[in-house]
Coordinates of N, CA and C and ligand atoms in Angstrom, one line a residue:
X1 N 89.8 -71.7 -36.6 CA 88.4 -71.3 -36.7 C 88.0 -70.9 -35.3
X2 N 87.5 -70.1 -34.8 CA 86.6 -69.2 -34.0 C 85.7 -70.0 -33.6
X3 N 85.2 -70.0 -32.4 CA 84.0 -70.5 -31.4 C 82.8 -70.2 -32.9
X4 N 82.7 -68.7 -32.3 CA 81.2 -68.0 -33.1 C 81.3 -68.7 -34.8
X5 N 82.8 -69.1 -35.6 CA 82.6 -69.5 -36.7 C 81.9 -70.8 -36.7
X6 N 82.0 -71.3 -35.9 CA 81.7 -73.2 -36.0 C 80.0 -73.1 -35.2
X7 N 79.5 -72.2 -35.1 CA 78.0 -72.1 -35.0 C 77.0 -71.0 -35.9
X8 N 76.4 -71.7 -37.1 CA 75.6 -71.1 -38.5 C 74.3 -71.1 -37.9
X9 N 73.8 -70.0 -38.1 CA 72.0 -69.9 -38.5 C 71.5 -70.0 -39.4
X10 N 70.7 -71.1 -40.1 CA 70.0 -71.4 -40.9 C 68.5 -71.2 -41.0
X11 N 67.6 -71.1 -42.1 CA 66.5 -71.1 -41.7 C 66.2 -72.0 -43.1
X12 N 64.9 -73.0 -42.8 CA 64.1 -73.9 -43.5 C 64.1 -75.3 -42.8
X13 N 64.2 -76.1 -43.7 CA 63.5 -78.1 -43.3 C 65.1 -78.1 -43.0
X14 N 64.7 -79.1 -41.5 CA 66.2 -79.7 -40.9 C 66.4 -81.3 -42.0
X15 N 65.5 -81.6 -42.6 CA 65.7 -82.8 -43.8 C 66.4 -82.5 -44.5
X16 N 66.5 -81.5 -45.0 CA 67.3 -81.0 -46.1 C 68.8 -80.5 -46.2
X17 N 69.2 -80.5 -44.8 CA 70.0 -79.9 -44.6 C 71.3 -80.9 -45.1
X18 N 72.5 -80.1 -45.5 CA 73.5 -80.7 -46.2 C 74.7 -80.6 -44.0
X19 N 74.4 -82.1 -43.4 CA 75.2 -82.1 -42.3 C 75.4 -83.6 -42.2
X20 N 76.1 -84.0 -41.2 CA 76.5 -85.3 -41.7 C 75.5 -86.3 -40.1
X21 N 75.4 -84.9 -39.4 CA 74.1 -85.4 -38.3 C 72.9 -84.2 -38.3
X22 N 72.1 -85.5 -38.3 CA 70.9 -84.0 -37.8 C 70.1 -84.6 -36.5
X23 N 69.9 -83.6 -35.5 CA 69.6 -84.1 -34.1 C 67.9 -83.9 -34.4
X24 N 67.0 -84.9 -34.2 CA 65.8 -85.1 -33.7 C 65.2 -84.5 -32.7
X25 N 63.8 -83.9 -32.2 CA 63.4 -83.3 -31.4 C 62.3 -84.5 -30.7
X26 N 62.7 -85.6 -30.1 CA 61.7 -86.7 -30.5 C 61.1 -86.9 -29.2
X27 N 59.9 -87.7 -28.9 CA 59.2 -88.0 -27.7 C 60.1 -89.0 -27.3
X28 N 59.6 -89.2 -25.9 CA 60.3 -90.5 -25.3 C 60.4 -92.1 -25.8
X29 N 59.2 -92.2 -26.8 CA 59.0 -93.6 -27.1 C 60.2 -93.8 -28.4
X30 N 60.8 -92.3 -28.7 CA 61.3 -92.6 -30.3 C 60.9 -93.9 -31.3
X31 N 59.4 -93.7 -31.1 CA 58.4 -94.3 -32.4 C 57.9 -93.4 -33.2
X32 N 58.4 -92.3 -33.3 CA 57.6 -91.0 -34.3 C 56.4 -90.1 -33.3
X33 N 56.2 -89.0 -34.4 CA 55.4 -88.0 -33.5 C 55.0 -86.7 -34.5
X34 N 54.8 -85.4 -34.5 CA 54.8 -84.8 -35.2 C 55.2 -84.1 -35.0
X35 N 55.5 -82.8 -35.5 CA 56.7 -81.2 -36.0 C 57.5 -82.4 -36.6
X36 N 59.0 -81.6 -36.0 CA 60.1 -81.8 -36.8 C 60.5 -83.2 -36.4
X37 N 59.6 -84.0 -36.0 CA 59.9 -85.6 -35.5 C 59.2 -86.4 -36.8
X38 N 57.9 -86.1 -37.1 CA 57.1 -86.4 -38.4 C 58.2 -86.6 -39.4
X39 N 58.3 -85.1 -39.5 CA 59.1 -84.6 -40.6 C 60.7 -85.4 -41.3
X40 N 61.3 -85.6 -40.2 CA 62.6 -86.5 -39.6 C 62.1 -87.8 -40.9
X41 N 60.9 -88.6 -39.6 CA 60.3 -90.0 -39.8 C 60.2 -90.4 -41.6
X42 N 59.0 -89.2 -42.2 CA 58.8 -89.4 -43.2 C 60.0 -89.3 -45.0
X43 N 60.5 -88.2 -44.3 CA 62.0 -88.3 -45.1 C 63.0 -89.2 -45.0
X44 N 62.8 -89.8 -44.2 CA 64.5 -91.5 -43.9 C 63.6 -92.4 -44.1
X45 N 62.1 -92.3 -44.1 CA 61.7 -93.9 -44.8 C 61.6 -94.7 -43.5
X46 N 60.8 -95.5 -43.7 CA 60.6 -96.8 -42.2 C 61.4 -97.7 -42.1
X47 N 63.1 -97.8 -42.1 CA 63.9 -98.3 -42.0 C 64.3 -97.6 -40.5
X48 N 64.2 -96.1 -40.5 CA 64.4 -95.4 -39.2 C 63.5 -95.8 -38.0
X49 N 62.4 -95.7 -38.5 CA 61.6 -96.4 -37.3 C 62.2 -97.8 -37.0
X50 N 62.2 -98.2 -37.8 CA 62.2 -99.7 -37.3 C 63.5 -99.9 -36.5
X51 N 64.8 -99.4 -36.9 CA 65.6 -99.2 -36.2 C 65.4 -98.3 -34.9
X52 N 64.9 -97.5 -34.8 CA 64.1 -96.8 -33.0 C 63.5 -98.1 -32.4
X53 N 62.7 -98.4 -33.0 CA 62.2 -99.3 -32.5 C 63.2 -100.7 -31.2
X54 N 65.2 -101.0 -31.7 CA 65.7 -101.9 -31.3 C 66.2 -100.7 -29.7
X55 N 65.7 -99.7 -29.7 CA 66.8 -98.2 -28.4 C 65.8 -98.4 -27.2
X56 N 64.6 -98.9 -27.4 CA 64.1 -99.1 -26.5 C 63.7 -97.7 -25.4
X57 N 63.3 -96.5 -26.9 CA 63.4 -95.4 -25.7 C 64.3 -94.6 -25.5
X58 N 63.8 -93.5 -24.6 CA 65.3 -92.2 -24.6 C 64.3 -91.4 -23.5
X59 N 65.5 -91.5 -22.7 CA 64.7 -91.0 -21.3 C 65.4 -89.2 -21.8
X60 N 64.2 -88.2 -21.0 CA 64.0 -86.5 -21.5 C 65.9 -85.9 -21.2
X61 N 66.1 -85.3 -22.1 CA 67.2 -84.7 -21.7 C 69.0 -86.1 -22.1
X62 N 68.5 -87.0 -22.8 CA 69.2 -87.8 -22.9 C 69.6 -87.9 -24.5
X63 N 70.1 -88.5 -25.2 CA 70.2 -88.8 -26.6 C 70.9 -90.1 -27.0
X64 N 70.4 -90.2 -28.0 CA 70.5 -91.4 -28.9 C 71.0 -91.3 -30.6
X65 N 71.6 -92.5 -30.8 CA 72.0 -92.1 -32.2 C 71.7 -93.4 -33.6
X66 N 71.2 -93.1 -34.5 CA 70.6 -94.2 -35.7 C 71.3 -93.3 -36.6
X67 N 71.4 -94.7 -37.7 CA 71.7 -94.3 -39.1 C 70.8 -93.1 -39.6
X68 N 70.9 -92.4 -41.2 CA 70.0 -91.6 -41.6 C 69.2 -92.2 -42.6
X69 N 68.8 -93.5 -42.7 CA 68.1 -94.1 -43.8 C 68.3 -93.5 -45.1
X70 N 67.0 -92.6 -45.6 CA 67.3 -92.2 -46.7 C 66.9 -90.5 -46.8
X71 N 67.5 -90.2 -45.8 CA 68.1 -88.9 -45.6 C 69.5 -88.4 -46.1
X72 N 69.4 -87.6 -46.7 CA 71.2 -86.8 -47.1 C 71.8 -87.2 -45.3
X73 N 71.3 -86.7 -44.5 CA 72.6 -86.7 -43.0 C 72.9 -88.6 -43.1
X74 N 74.3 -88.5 -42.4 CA 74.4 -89.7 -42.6 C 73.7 -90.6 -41.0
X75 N 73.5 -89.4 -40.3 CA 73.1 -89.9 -39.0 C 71.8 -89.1 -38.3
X76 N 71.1 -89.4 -37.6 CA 69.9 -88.9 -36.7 C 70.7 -89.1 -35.4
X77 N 70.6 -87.9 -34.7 CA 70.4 -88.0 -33.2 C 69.6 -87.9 -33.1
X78 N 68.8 -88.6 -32.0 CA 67.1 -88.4 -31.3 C 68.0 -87.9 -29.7
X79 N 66.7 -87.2 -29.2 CA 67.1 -86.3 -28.3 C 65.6 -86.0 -27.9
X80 N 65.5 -86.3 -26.8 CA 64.1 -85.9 -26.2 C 63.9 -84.4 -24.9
X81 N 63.4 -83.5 -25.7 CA 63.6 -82.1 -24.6 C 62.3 -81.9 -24.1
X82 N 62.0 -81.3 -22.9 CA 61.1 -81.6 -21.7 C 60.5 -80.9 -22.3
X83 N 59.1 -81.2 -21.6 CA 58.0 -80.3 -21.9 C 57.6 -78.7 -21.0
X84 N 57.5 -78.0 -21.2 CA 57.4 -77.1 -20.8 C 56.0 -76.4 -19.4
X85 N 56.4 -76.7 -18.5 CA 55.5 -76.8 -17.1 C 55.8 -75.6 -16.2
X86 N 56.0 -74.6 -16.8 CA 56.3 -73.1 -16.4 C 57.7 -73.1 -15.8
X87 N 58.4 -74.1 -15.8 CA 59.9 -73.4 -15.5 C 60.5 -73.8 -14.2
X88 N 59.8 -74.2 -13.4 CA 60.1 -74.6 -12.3 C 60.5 -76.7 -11.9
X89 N 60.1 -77.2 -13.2 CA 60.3 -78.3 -13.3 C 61.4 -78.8 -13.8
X90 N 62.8 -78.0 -13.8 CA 64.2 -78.5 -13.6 C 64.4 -78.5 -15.5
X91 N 62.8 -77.9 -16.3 CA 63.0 -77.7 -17.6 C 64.6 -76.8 -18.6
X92 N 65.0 -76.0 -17.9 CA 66.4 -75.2 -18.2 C 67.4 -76.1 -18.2
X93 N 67.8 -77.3 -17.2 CA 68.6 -78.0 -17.1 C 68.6 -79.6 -18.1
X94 N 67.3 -79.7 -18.1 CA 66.7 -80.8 -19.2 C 67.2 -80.4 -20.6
X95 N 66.8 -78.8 -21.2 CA 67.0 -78.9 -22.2 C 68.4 -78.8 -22.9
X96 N 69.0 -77.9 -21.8 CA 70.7 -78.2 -21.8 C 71.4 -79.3 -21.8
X97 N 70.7 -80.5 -21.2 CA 71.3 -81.3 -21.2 C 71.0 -82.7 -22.9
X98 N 69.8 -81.6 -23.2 CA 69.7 -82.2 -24.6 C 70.9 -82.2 -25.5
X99 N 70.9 -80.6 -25.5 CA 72.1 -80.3 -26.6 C 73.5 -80.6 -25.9
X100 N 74.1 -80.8 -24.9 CA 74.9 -81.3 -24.3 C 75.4 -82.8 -24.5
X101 N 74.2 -83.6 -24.4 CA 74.3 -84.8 -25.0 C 74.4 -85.3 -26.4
X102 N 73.6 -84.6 -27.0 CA 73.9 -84.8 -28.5 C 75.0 -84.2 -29.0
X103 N 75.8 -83.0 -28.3 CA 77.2 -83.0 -28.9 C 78.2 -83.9 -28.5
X104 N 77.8 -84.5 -27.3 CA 78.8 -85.1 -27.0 C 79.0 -86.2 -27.7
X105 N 78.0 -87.0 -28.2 CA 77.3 -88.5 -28.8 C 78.3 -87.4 -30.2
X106 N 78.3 -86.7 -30.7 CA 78.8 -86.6 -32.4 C 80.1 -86.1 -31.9
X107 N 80.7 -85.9 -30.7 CA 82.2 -85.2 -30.7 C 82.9 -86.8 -30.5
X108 N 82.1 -87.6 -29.9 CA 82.6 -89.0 -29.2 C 82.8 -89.8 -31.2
X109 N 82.0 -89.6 -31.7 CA 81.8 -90.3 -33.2 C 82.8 -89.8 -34.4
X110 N 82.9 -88.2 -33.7 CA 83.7 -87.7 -34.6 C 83.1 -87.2 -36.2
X111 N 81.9 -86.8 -35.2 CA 80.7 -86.5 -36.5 C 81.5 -84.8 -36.8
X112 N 81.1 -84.5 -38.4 CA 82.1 -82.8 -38.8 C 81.2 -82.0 -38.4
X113 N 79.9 -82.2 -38.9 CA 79.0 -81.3 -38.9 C 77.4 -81.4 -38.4
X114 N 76.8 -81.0 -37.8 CA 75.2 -81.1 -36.8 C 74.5 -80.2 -36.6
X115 N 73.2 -80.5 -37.7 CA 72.3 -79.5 -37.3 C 71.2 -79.8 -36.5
X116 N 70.7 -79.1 -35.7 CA 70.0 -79.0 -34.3 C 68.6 -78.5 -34.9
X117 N 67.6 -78.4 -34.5 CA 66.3 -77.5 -34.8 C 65.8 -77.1 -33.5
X118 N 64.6 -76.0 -33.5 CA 65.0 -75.4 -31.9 C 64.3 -76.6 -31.0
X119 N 65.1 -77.2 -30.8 CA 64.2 -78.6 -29.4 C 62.9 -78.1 -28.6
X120 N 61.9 -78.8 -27.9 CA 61.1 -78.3 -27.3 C 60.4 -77.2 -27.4
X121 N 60.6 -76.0 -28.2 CA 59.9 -75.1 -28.6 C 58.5 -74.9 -29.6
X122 N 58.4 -76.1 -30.2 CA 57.3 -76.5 -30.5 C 56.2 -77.0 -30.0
X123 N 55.5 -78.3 -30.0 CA 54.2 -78.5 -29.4 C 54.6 -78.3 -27.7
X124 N 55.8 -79.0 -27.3 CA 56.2 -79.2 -25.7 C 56.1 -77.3 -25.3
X125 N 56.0 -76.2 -25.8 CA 55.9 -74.9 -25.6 C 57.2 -74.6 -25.0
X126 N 58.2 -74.7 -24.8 CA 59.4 -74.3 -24.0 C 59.8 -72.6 -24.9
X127 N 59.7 -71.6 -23.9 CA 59.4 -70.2 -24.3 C 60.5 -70.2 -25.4
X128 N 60.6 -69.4 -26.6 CA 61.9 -69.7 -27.1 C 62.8 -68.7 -27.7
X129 N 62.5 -68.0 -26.8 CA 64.2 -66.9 -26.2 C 64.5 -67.7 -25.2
X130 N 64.1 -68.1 -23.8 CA 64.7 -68.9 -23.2 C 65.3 -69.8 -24.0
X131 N 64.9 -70.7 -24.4 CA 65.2 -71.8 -25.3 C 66.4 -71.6 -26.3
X132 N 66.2 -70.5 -26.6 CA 67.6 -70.0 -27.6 C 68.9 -69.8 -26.8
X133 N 68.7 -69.6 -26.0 CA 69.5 -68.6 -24.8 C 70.5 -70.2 -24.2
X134 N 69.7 -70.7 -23.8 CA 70.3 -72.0 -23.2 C 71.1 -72.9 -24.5
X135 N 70.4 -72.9 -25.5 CA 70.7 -73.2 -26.7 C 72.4 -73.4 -27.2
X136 N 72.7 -71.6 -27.5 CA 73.7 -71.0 -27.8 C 75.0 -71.2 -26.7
X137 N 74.0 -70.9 -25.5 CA 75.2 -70.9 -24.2 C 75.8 -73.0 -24.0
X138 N 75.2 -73.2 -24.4 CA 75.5 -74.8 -23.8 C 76.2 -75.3 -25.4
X139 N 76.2 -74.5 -26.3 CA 77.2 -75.0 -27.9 C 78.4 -74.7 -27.3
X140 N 78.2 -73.1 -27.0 CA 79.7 -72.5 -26.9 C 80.0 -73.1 -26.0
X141 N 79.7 -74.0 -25.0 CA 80.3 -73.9 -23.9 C 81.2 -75.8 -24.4
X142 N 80.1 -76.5 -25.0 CA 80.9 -77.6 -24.9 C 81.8 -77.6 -26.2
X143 N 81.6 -76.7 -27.6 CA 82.5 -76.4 -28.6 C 83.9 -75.8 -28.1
X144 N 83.8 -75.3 -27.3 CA 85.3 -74.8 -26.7 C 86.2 -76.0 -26.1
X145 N 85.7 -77.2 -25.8 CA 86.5 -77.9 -25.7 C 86.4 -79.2 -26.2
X146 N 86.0 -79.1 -27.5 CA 85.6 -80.3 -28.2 C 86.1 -80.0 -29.7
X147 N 86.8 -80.8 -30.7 CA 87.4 -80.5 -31.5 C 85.9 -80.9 -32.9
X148 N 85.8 -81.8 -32.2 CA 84.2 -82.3 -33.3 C 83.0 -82.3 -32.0
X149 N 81.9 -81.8 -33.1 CA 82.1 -81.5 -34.6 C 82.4 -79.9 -35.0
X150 N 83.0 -79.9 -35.9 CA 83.3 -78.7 -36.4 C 82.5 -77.3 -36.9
X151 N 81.4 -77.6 -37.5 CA 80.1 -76.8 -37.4 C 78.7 -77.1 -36.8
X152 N 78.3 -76.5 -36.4 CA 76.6 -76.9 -35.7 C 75.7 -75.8 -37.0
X153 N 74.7 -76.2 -36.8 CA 73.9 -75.3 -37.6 C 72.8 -75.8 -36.8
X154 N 72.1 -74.2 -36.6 CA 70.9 -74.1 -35.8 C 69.6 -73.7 -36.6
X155 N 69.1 -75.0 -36.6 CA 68.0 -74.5 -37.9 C 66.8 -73.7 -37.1
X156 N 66.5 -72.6 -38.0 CA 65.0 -72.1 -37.8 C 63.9 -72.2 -38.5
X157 N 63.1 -72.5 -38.5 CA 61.8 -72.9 -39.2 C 61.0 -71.7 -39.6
X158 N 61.5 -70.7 -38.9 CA 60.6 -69.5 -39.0 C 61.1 -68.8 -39.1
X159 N 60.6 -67.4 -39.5 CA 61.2 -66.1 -39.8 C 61.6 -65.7 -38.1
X160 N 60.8 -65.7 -37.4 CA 60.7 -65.8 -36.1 C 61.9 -65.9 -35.4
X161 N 62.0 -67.5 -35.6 CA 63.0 -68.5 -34.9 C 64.5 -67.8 -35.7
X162 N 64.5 -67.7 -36.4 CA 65.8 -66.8 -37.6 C 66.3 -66.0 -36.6
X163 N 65.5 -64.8 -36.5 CA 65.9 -63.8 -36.1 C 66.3 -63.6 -34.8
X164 N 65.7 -64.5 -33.7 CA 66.1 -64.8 -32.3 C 67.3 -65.3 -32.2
X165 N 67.7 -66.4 -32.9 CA 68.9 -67.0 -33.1 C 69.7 -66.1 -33.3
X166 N 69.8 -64.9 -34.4 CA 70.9 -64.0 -35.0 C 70.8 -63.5 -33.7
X167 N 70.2 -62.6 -32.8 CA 70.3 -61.9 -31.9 C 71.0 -62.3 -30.7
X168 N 70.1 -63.4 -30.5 CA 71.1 -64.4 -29.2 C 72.4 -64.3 -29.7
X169 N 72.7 -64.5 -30.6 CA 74.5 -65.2 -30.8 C 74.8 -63.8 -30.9
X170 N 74.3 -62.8 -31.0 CA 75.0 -61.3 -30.9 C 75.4 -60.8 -29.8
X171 N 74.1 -61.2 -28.9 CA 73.9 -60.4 -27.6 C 74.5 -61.5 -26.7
X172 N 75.0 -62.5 -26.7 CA 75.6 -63.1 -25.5 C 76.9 -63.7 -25.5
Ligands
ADP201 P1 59.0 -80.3 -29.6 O1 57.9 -81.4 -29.3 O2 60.3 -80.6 -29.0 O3 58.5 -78.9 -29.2 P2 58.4 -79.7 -32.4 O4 58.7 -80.6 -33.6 O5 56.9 -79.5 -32.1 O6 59.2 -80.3 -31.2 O7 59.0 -78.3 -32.6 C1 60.4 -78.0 -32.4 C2 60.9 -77.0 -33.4 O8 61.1 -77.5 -34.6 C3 59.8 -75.8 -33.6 O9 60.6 -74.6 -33.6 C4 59.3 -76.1 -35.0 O10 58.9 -74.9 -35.6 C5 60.5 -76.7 -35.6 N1 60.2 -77.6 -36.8 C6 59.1 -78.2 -37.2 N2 59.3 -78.9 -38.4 C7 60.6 -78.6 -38.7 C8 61.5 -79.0 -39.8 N3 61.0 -79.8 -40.8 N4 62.7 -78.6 -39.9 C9 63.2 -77.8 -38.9 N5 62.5 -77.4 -37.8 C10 61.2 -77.8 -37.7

């Protein structure tokens, strides 16, 4: 299989998604929040909180891993990506080191499959072509030498988010 084959664009709810991890976009406290952290929270049921609750936390740019309660994924990664402060607040390296971390946490598990939603591009504003851009470049970079997981899928929520994704993985 091919670099480009083992990374899918998806669009709709990262709940739904048929993967065996799905990475969280979550604040620092990993006690819940809202976008796609709500969304996470209310589909796996309050067995997931309560389990966040024993992590004590997740410092920006870091990740963590819980069961999926009662979510189809068999796993959550929480993953906390910086908030967006015009670019000069070491935010590019933060959010790289989101998706860098969370692959590494499912290549170390030997997780097959992980889908991502676009981190920090929501309420935190992180621009998101930048965001995509670092996104794509930091998969391919650690899927080239990592055997798992085997597919990533990059969910888009938007028609928007869709079509940035297709372009990025075209153009770079
Ligand atoms: P952040 O605080 O990291 O910016 P948000 O949840 O506000 O996180 O947004 C991150 C991205 O997740 C945005 O692109 C948003 O449109 C998207 N999103 C929100 N809900 C869902 C969902 N259920 N499934 C997939 N993506 C989602």
């Amino acid at each position: 299989m091919t670099l480009s084959d083992r990374i899918m664009v998806l669009k709709g709810d990262i709940t739904l998604v048929d993967a065996e991890a799905i990475v969280n976009a979550a604040n620092s406290s990993l006690l819940g929040g809202g976008g796609v952290d709500g969304a996470i929270h209310t589909a796996a049921g309050p067995g997931l909180l309560e389990e966040c609750r024993n992590l004590n936390g997740c410092a920006v740019g870091e990740a963590k891993v819980t069961g999926g309660h009662n979510l189809k994924a068999r796993y959550v990664i929480h993953t906390v990506g910086p908030v967006w402060r015009g670019g000069a607040r070491d935010e590019h390296e933060l959010l790289a080191s989101c998706y860098r971390n969370s692959l590494k946490l499912a290549a170390d598990m030997k997780i097959k499959s992980v889908a991502f939603p676009a981190i920090s591009t929501g309420v935190y504003g992180f621009p998101a072509d930048q965001a995509s851009l670092i996104a794509v470049k930091e998969l391919r970079r650690i899927l080239r030498r990592e055997k798992f997981p085997q597919m990533v899928y990059l969910l888009a929520f938007s028609e928007q988010q869709y079509n940035l994704y297709i372009k990025t993985l075209k153009e770079c």
